[in-house]
Coordinates of N, CA and C in Angstrom, one line a residue:
T1 N 74.8 28.5 18.2 CA 74.9 27.9 19.5 C 75.2 28.9 20.6
A2 N 75.1 28.5 21.8 CA 75.4 29.4 22.9 C 76.9 29.7 22.9
K3 N 77.8 28.8 22.6 CA 79.2 29.1 22.5 C 79.5 30.1 21.5
E4 N 78.9 30.0 20.3 CA 79.1 31.0 19.3 C 78.6 32.4 19.7
L5 N 77.5 32.5 20.5 CA 77.0 33.7 21.0 C 78.0 34.3 21.9
M6 N 78.6 33.5 22.8 CA 79.6 34.0 23.7 C 80.9 34.5 23.0
E7 N 81.2 33.9 21.9 CA 82.4 34.4 21.1 C 82.1 35.7 20.4
K8 N 80.8 35.9 20.0 CA 80.5 37.0 19.2 C 80.2 38.2 20.1
F9 N 79.6 38.0 21.3 CA 79.2 39.1 22.2 C 79.9 38.9 23.6
E10 N 80.3 40.0 24.2 CA 80.9 40.0 25.5 C 79.8 40.0 26.5
V11 N 79.3 38.8 26.9 CA 78.3 38.7 27.9 C 78.8 38.8 29.3
T12 N 78.4 39.8 30.0 CA 78.8 40.0 31.4 C 77.8 39.6 32.4
S13 N 76.5 39.5 32.0 CA 75.5 39.1 32.9 C 74.3 38.5 32.2
V14 N 73.4 37.9 32.9 CA 72.3 37.2 32.2 C 71.0 37.6 32.9
G15 N 70.0 37.9 32.1 CA 68.7 38.2 32.7 C 67.7 37.2 32.1
V16 N 66.8 36.7 33.0 CA 65.8 35.8 32.6 C 64.4 36.4 32.8
S17 N 63.6 36.4 31.8 CA 62.3 37.1 31.9 C 61.2 36.0 31.7
A18 N 60.2 36.1 32.6 CA 59.0 35.2 32.5 C 57.8 35.9 33.0
A19 N 56.7 35.7 32.4 CA 55.5 36.4 32.8 C 55.0 35.9 34.1
G20 N 54.9 36.9 35.1 CA 54.4 36.5 36.4 C 55.0 37.3 37.5
F21 N 54.8 36.9 38.7 CA 55.3 37.6 39.9 C 56.7 37.0 40.4
V22 N 57.6 37.9 40.8 CA 58.9 37.4 41.3 C 59.0 37.9 42.7
S23 N 60.0 37.2 43.4 CA 60.2 37.6 44.8 C 60.9 38.9 44.9
S24 N 60.9 39.5 46.1 CA 61.5 40.8 46.2 C 63.0 40.9 45.9
D25 N 63.7 39.7 46.1 CA 65.1 39.7 45.8 C 65.3 39.3 44.3
R26 N 64.3 39.2 43.5 CA 64.4 39.0 42.1 C 65.1 37.7 41.8
K27 N 64.9 36.7 42.6 CA 65.6 35.4 42.3 C 64.7 34.2 42.1
T28 N 63.5 34.4 42.5 CA 62.5 33.2 42.5 C 61.2 33.6 41.9
M29 N 60.7 32.8 41.0 CA 59.3 33.0 40.5 C 58.3 32.6 41.6
L30 N 57.4 33.5 41.9 CA 56.4 33.3 42.9 C 55.1 32.8 42.3
A31 N 54.7 33.4 41.2 CA 53.5 32.9 40.5 C 53.5 33.3 39.0
T32 N 53.3 32.3 38.2 CA 53.3 32.5 36.8 C 52.0 32.0 36.2
P33 N 51.0 32.9 36.0 CA 49.7 32.4 35.7 C 49.6 31.6 34.4
N34 N 50.4 31.9 33.4 CA 50.4 31.2 32.1 C 51.2 30.0 32.1
I35 N 52.2 29.9 32.9 CA 53.1 28.7 33.0 C 53.3 28.4 34.5
A36 N 52.2 27.8 35.0 CA 52.2 27.6 36.5 C 53.3 26.6 36.9
D37 N 53.8 25.8 36.0 CA 54.9 24.9 36.4 C 56.2 25.6 36.8
W38 N 56.3 26.9 36.5 CA 57.6 27.6 36.9 C 57.5 28.2 38.3
N39 N 56.3 28.0 39.0 CA 56.2 28.6 40.3 C 57.3 28.0 41.2
G40 N 58.0 28.9 41.9 CA 59.1 28.5 42.8 C 60.4 28.2 42.2
V41 N 60.6 28.4 40.9 CA 61.8 28.1 40.3 C 62.9 29.1 40.7
D42 N 64.0 28.7 41.2 CA 65.1 29.5 41.6 C 66.1 29.6 40.5
L43 N 65.8 30.3 39.4 CA 66.7 30.4 38.2 C 68.0 31.0 38.6
D44 N 68.1 31.9 39.5 CA 69.3 32.5 39.8 C 70.4 31.5 40.3
A45 N 70.0 30.6 41.2 CA 70.9 29.7 41.7 C 71.3 28.6 40.7
E46 N 70.3 28.2 39.9 CA 70.6 27.1 38.9 C 71.5 27.6 37.9
L47 N 71.3 28.8 37.3 CA 72.2 29.2 36.2 C 73.5 29.7 36.7
T48 N 73.5 30.4 37.8 CA 74.8 30.9 38.4 C 75.7 29.7 38.7
A49 N 75.1 28.6 39.2 CA 75.9 27.4 39.6 C 76.6 26.8 38.4
Q50 N 76.0 27.0 37.2 CA 76.5 26.3 36.0 C 77.4 27.2 35.2
I51 N 77.1 28.5 35.0 CA 77.8 29.3 34.1 C 78.8 30.3 34.8
G52 N 78.6 30.5 36.1 CA 79.5 31.4 36.9 C 79.4 32.9 36.6
L53 N 78.3 33.3 36.0 CA 78.0 34.7 35.7 C 76.9 35.1 36.6
P54 N 76.8 36.4 37.0 CA 75.7 36.9 37.8 C 74.4 36.8 36.9
V55 N 73.4 36.2 37.5 CA 72.1 35.9 36.8 C 71.0 36.6 37.6
G56 N 70.1 37.3 36.9 CA 69.0 37.9 37.6 C 67.7 37.6 37.0
L57 N 66.6 37.5 37.8 CA 65.3 37.2 37.3 C 64.6 38.6 37.3
T58 N 64.1 39.0 36.1 CA 63.6 40.3 36.0 C 62.1 40.2 35.8
S59 N 61.4 41.3 36.2 CA 59.9 41.3 36.1 C 59.5 42.3 35.0
P60 N 58.7 41.8 34.1 CA 58.2 42.7 33.0 C 57.6 44.0 33.4
S61 N 57.1 44.0 34.7 CA 56.4 45.2 35.1 C 57.3 46.4 35.2
S62 N 58.6 46.2 35.3 CA 59.5 47.3 35.3 C 59.4 48.1 34.0
V63 N 59.0 47.5 32.9 CA 58.7 48.2 31.7 C 57.3 48.5 31.5
T64 N 56.4 47.5 31.7 CA 55.0 47.6 31.3 C 54.2 48.5 32.3
V65 N 54.6 48.5 33.6 CA 53.9 49.4 34.6 C 54.7 50.6 34.9
Y66 N 56.0 50.5 35.1 CA 56.8 51.6 35.6 C 57.5 52.4 34.5
G67 N 57.5 51.8 33.3 CA 58.1 52.5 32.1 C 59.6 52.7 32.2
S68 N 60.3 51.8 32.8 CA 61.7 52.0 33.0 C 62.5 51.9 31.7
E69 N 63.5 52.7 31.5 CA 64.4 52.7 30.4 C 65.5 51.8 30.7
L70 N 65.5 50.6 30.0 CA 66.5 49.6 30.3 C 67.9 50.0 29.8
K71 N 68.9 49.5 30.5 CA 70.3 49.7 30.1 C 70.9 48.3 30.1
Y72 N 70.7 47.6 29.0 CA 71.0 46.1 29.0 C 72.2 45.8 28.0
S73 N 73.1 46.7 27.8 CA 74.2 46.4 27.0 C 75.0 45.3 27.5
N74 N 75.5 44.3 26.7 CA 76.2 43.2 27.1 C 75.5 42.3 28.1
T75 N 74.1 42.2 27.9 CA 73.3 41.4 28.8 C 72.5 40.4 27.9
L76 N 72.5 39.2 28.3 CA 71.8 38.1 27.6 C 70.4 38.0 28.3
I77 N 69.3 38.1 27.6 CA 68.0 37.9 28.1 C 67.4 36.6 27.6
V78 N 67.0 35.7 28.5 CA 66.4 34.5 28.1 C 64.9 34.6 28.4
A79 N 64.0 34.6 27.4 CA 62.6 34.8 27.6 C 61.9 33.5 27.4
I80 N 61.2 33.0 28.4 CA 60.6 31.7 28.4 C 59.1 31.8 28.4
S81 N 58.4 31.2 27.4 CA 57.0 31.3 27.3 C 56.4 30.1 26.5
Q82 N 55.3 29.6 26.9 CA 54.7 28.5 26.2 C 54.1 29.1 24.8
S83 N 53.3 30.1 24.9 CA 52.6 30.6 23.7 C 53.5 31.7 23.0
G84 N 54.3 32.4 23.7 CA 55.0 33.5 23.1 C 54.2 34.7 22.8
Q85 N 53.0 34.7 23.4 CA 52.0 35.7 23.1 C 51.8 36.7 24.3
S86 N 52.3 36.4 25.5 CA 52.0 37.3 26.6 C 52.4 38.7 26.4
P87 N 51.5 39.7 26.4 CA 51.8 41.1 26.0 C 52.9 41.7 26.9
D88 N 52.9 41.4 28.2 CA 53.9 42.0 29.1 C 55.3 41.4 28.8
L89 N 55.4 40.1 28.5 CA 56.7 39.5 28.2 C 57.2 40.0 26.8
V90 N 56.3 40.1 25.9 CA 56.6 40.6 24.5 C 57.1 42.0 24.6
K91 N 56.5 42.9 25.4 CA 56.9 44.3 25.5 C 58.2 44.4 26.2
F92 N 58.4 43.6 27.2 CA 59.7 43.6 27.9 C 60.8 43.2 27.0
A93 N 60.6 42.1 26.3 CA 61.7 41.6 25.4 C 62.0 42.6 24.3
T94 N 60.9 43.3 23.8 CA 61.2 44.4 22.8 C 62.0 45.5 23.4
A95 N 61.7 45.9 24.6 CA 62.5 47.0 25.3 C 63.9 46.5 25.5
A96 N 64.1 45.2 25.9 CA 65.4 44.7 26.2 C 66.3 44.7 24.9
R97 N 65.7 44.3 23.8 CA 66.4 44.3 22.5 C 66.8 45.7 22.1
Q98 N 65.8 46.7 22.3 CA 66.1 48.1 22.0 C 67.2 48.6 22.9
A99 N 67.4 48.0 24.0 CA 68.4 48.5 25.0 C 69.7 47.7 24.7
N100 N 69.9 47.1 23.6 CA 71.1 46.4 23.2 C 71.4 45.1 23.9
A101 N 70.3 44.5 24.4 CA 70.5 43.1 25.0 C 70.4 42.1 23.9
Y102 N 71.0 41.0 24.1 CA 70.8 39.8 23.2 C 69.7 39.0 23.7
V103 N 68.7 38.7 22.9 CA 67.5 38.0 23.4 C 67.4 36.6 22.8
I104 N 67.3 35.7 23.7 CA 66.9 34.3 23.3 C 65.6 34.0 23.8
A105 N 64.7 33.4 23.0 CA 63.4 33.0 23.4 C 63.2 31.5 23.2
M106 N 62.4 31.0 24.2 CA 61.9 29.6 24.1 C 60.4 29.6 24.1
T107 N 59.8 29.2 23.0 CA 58.4 29.2 22.9 C 57.9 27.9 22.2
N108 N 56.6 27.7 22.2 CA 56.0 26.5 21.5 C 55.4 27.0 20.2
D109 N 55.7 28.2 19.8 CA 55.1 28.8 18.6 C 56.1 29.6 17.9
S110 N 56.7 29.1 16.8 CA 57.8 29.8 16.1 C 57.3 31.0 15.4
S111 N 56.0 31.2 15.2 CA 55.5 32.4 14.6 C 55.0 33.4 15.6
S112 N 55.2 33.2 16.9 CA 54.7 34.1 17.9 C 55.5 35.4 17.9
P113 N 54.9 36.5 18.5 CA 55.6 37.7 18.6 C 56.9 37.6 19.3
L114 N 57.0 36.8 20.4 CA 58.2 36.7 21.2 C 59.3 36.0 20.4
A115 N 58.9 35.0 19.6 CA 59.9 34.3 18.7 C 60.4 35.2 17.7
T116 N 59.6 36.1 17.2 CA 60.0 37.0 16.1 C 60.9 38.1 16.7
I117 N 60.7 38.6 17.9 CA 61.5 39.6 18.5 C 62.9 39.1 18.8
A118 N 63.1 37.9 19.2 CA 64.4 37.3 19.7 C 65.4 37.2 18.6
H119 N 66.7 37.4 19.0 CA 67.8 37.2 18.0 C 67.8 35.7 17.7
N120 N 67.6 34.9 18.7 CA 67.6 33.4 18.5 C 66.4 32.8 19.2
H121 N 65.6 32.0 18.4 CA 64.4 31.4 19.0 C 64.6 29.9 19.0
F122 N 64.4 29.3 20.2 CA 64.5 27.8 20.3 C 63.1 27.2 20.4
P123 N 62.6 26.6 19.3 CA 61.2 26.1 19.3 C 61.1 24.9 20.2
L124 N 60.1 24.8 21.0 CA 59.9 23.7 22.0 C 59.4 22.4 21.3
L125 N 58.6 22.6 20.2 CA 58.2 21.5 19.4 C 57.3 20.5 20.2
A126 N 56.6 21.1 21.2 CA 55.8 20.2 22.1 C 54.4 19.9 21.5
G127 N 54.0 20.5 20.4 CA 52.7 20.2 19.9 C 51.6 21.0 20.6
P128 N 50.4 21.0 20.2 CA 49.3 21.8 20.8 C 49.2 21.5 22.3
E129 N 49.0 22.5 23.1 CA 48.7 22.4 24.6 C 47.2 22.6 24.8
L130 N 46.6 21.6 25.3 CA 45.1 21.6 25.5 C 44.8 21.8 27.0
A131 N 45.7 21.9 27.9 CA 45.4 22.2 29.3 C 46.1 23.5 29.7
V132 N 45.6 24.1 30.8 CA 46.2 25.3 31.3 C 47.6 25.1 31.8
A133 N 47.8 24.0 32.5 CA 49.2 23.6 32.9 C 49.9 22.9 31.8
A134 N 50.7 23.6 31.1 CA 51.3 23.1 29.8 C 52.5 22.2 30.2
T135 N 52.2 20.9 30.5 CA 53.2 20.0 31.0 C 54.2 19.7 29.9
K136 N 53.8 19.5 28.7 CA 54.7 19.1 27.6 C 55.7 20.3 27.4
S137 N 55.2 21.5 27.3 CA 56.1 22.7 27.1 C 57.0 22.8 28.3
Y138 N 56.5 22.6 29.5 CA 57.4 22.7 30.7 C 58.6 21.7 30.6
N139 N 58.3 20.5 30.2 CA 59.4 19.5 30.1 C 60.3 19.9 29.0
A140 N 59.8 20.4 27.9 CA 60.6 20.9 26.8 C 61.5 22.1 27.2
Q141 N 60.9 23.0 28.0 CA 61.7 24.1 28.5 C 62.8 23.7 29.4
L142 N 62.6 22.7 30.2 CA 63.7 22.2 31.1 C 64.8 21.6 30.2
L143 N 64.4 20.8 29.2 CA 65.4 20.2 28.3 C 66.2 21.2 27.5
V144 N 65.5 22.2 26.9 CA 66.2 23.2 26.1 C 67.1 24.1 27.0
S145 N 66.6 24.4 28.2 CA 67.5 25.2 29.2 C 68.7 24.4 29.5
Y146 N 68.6 23.1 29.7 CA 69.7 22.3 30.1 C 70.7 22.2 28.9
L147 N 70.2 22.1 27.7 CA 71.1 22.0 26.5 C 71.8 23.3 26.3
L148 N 71.1 24.4 26.5 CA 71.6 25.8 26.4 C 72.8 26.0 27.3
V149 N 72.6 25.7 28.6 CA 73.7 25.9 29.6 C 74.8 24.9 29.3
A150 N 74.5 23.7 28.9 CA 75.5 22.7 28.7 C 76.4 23.1 27.5
A151 N 75.8 23.7 26.4 CA 76.6 24.1 25.3 C 77.4 25.4 25.7
W152 N 76.8 26.2 26.5 CA 77.5 27.4 27.0 C 78.8 27.1 27.8
T153 N 78.7 26.1 28.6 CA 79.8 25.7 29.5 C 80.7 24.6 28.9
G154 N 80.4 24.2 27.7 CA 81.2 23.2 27.0 C 81.0 21.8 27.5
K155 N 79.9 21.6 28.2 CA 79.6 20.2 28.7 C 79.0 19.3 27.6
Q156 N 79.6 18.1 27.5 CA 79.1 17.2 26.5 C 77.8 16.6 26.9
V157 N 76.9 16.5 26.0 CA 75.5 16.0 26.2 C 75.3 14.8 25.3
N158 N 74.9 13.7 25.9 CA 74.7 12.5 25.1 C 73.2 12.5 24.7
G159 N 72.9 13.0 23.5 CA 71.5 13.1 23.1 C 70.8 11.8 22.9
E160 N 71.6 10.8 22.4 CA 71.0 9.5 22.2 C 70.6 8.9 23.5
Q161 N 71.4 9.1 24.6 CA 71.0 8.5 25.9 C 69.8 9.2 26.4
I162 N 69.6 10.5 26.2 CA 68.4 11.2 26.7 C 67.2 10.6 26.0
I163 N 67.3 10.4 24.7 CA 66.2 9.8 23.9 C 65.9 8.4 24.4
S164 N 66.9 7.6 24.6 CA 66.7 6.2 25.0 C 66.1 6.1 26.3
E165 N 66.5 7.0 27.3 CA 65.9 7.0 28.6 C 64.5 7.4 28.6
A166 N 64.2 8.4 27.8 CA 62.8 8.9 27.7 C 61.9 7.8 27.2
T167 N 62.4 7.1 26.2 CA 61.7 6.0 25.5 C 61.5 4.9 26.6
R168 N 62.5 4.6 27.3 CA 62.4 3.5 28.3 C 61.3 3.9 29.4
L169 N 61.3 5.1 29.8 CA 60.4 5.6 30.9 C 59.0 5.5 30.4
T170 N 58.8 6.0 29.2 CA 57.4 6.0 28.6 C 56.9 4.6 28.4
G171 N 57.8 3.6 28.2 CA 57.4 2.2 28.0 C 57.2 1.4 29.3
T172 N 57.5 2.1 30.4 CA 57.3 1.4 31.7 C 56.2 2.1 32.6
T173 N 55.1 2.3 32.0 CA 54.0 3.0 32.6 C 53.5 2.2 33.9
H174 N 53.8 0.9 34.0 CA 53.4 0.1 35.1 C 54.0 0.6 36.4
L175 N 55.2 1.3 36.3 CA 55.8 1.8 37.5 C 54.9 2.9 38.2
V176 N 54.3 3.7 37.4 CA 53.4 4.7 37.9 C 52.1 4.1 38.4
S177 N 51.5 3.2 37.6 CA 50.2 2.7 37.9 C 50.3 1.9 39.2
E178 N 51.4 1.2 39.4 CA 51.6 0.4 40.6 C 51.7 1.3 41.8
A179 N 52.4 2.4 41.7 CA 52.5 3.4 42.8 C 51.1 4.0 43.1
V180 N 50.3 4.3 42.1 CA 49.0 4.8 42.3 C 48.1 3.9 43.0
Q181 N 48.2 2.6 42.7 CA 47.3 1.6 43.3 C 47.5 1.5 44.8
V182 N 48.7 1.6 45.2 CA 49.0 1.5 46.7 C 48.9 2.8 47.4
A183 N 48.7 3.9 46.7 CA 48.5 5.2 47.4 C 47.0 5.4 47.7
S184 N 46.8 6.0 48.8 CA 45.4 6.3 49.3 C 45.1 7.7 49.1
R185 N 43.9 8.0 48.5 CA 43.4 9.4 48.4 C 42.6 9.9 49.6
D186 N 42.5 9.0 50.6 CA 41.8 9.4 51.8 C 42.6 10.4 52.7
K187 N 43.9 10.4 52.4 CA 44.8 11.3 53.2 C 45.5 12.2 52.2
E188 N 46.1 13.3 52.7 CA 46.8 14.2 51.8 C 48.1 13.6 51.3
V189 N 48.5 14.1 50.1 CA 49.7 13.6 49.5 C 50.7 14.8 49.6
V190 N 51.9 14.5 50.1 CA 52.9 15.5 50.2 C 54.1 15.1 49.2
I191 N 54.5 16.0 48.4 CA 55.6 15.8 47.4 C 56.7 16.7 47.9
L192 N 57.9 16.1 48.1 CA 59.1 16.8 48.6 C 60.1 17.0 47.5
G193 N 60.7 18.1 47.6 CA 61.8 18.5 46.6 C 62.4 19.8 47.0
R194 N 63.7 19.9 46.9 CA 64.4 21.1 47.2 C 65.5 21.3 46.2
G195 N 66.1 22.5 46.2 CA 67.1 22.9 45.2 C 66.7 22.7 43.8
F196 N 67.5 22.1 43.0 CA 67.2 21.9 41.6 C 65.9 21.0 41.4
A197 N 65.5 20.2 42.3 CA 64.4 19.3 42.2 C 63.1 20.0 42.6
Y198 N 63.2 21.2 43.2 CA 62.0 21.9 43.7 C 60.9 22.2 42.6
P199 N 61.3 22.7 41.4 CA 60.3 23.0 40.4 C 59.6 21.7 39.9
N200 N 60.3 20.6 39.9 CA 59.6 19.3 39.5 C 58.7 18.8 40.6
A201 N 59.0 19.1 41.8 CA 58.1 18.8 42.9 C 56.8 19.6 42.8
R202 N 57.0 20.9 42.4 CA 55.8 21.8 42.2 C 55.0 21.3 41.1
E203 N 55.6 20.8 40.0 CA 54.9 20.3 38.8 C 54.1 19.1 39.2
A204 N 54.7 18.2 39.9 CA 54.0 17.0 40.3 C 52.8 17.3 41.2
A205 N 53.0 18.2 42.1 CA 51.9 18.6 43.0 C 50.8 19.3 42.3
L206 N 51.1 20.0 41.3 CA 50.1 20.7 40.4 C 49.2 19.6 39.8
K207 N 49.8 18.6 39.3 CA 49.0 17.5 38.6 C 48.2 16.7 39.6

């Protein structure tokens, strides 16, 4: 668990790696070709708010393009990928582990290179993804990230409640269908969200 990792290793900072382009301040994902749902995610603010440690969003190009020699001792790297196959992400995770970082991976393929490289792999168990925008994996990544941070900070999570609420929502599809029926496609649709809700607004807009 995350708590056990904290007891075993003296983690002083956290790095999060995802395939794509990041902002110049290394805090926000700008474009993630393989996991488009993460566009605009401000991981720095979300994680720092919860765990109180400095968190940075790193770009694989520092290794794959510029050949940087990482110095990641006492750093936790969380690598997030649907397939676990992206060459740039795999290369960066490999370099981070060789630089004495502790690597956690979240993928939808337990046999993927990224899953194999990581010290700990959290399988998403989302099943086959048939669309480019991997919605099931995105939802699973959100849940696993939440559970990881909750365990890290000692926050109690009611797993049964999460399951029951998910079951309830999937059983009330009329809520969505009724909203669709009264919406008009003749005009543009604007989806609002900020802060922690911004990634979900982007996901809804993508669909």
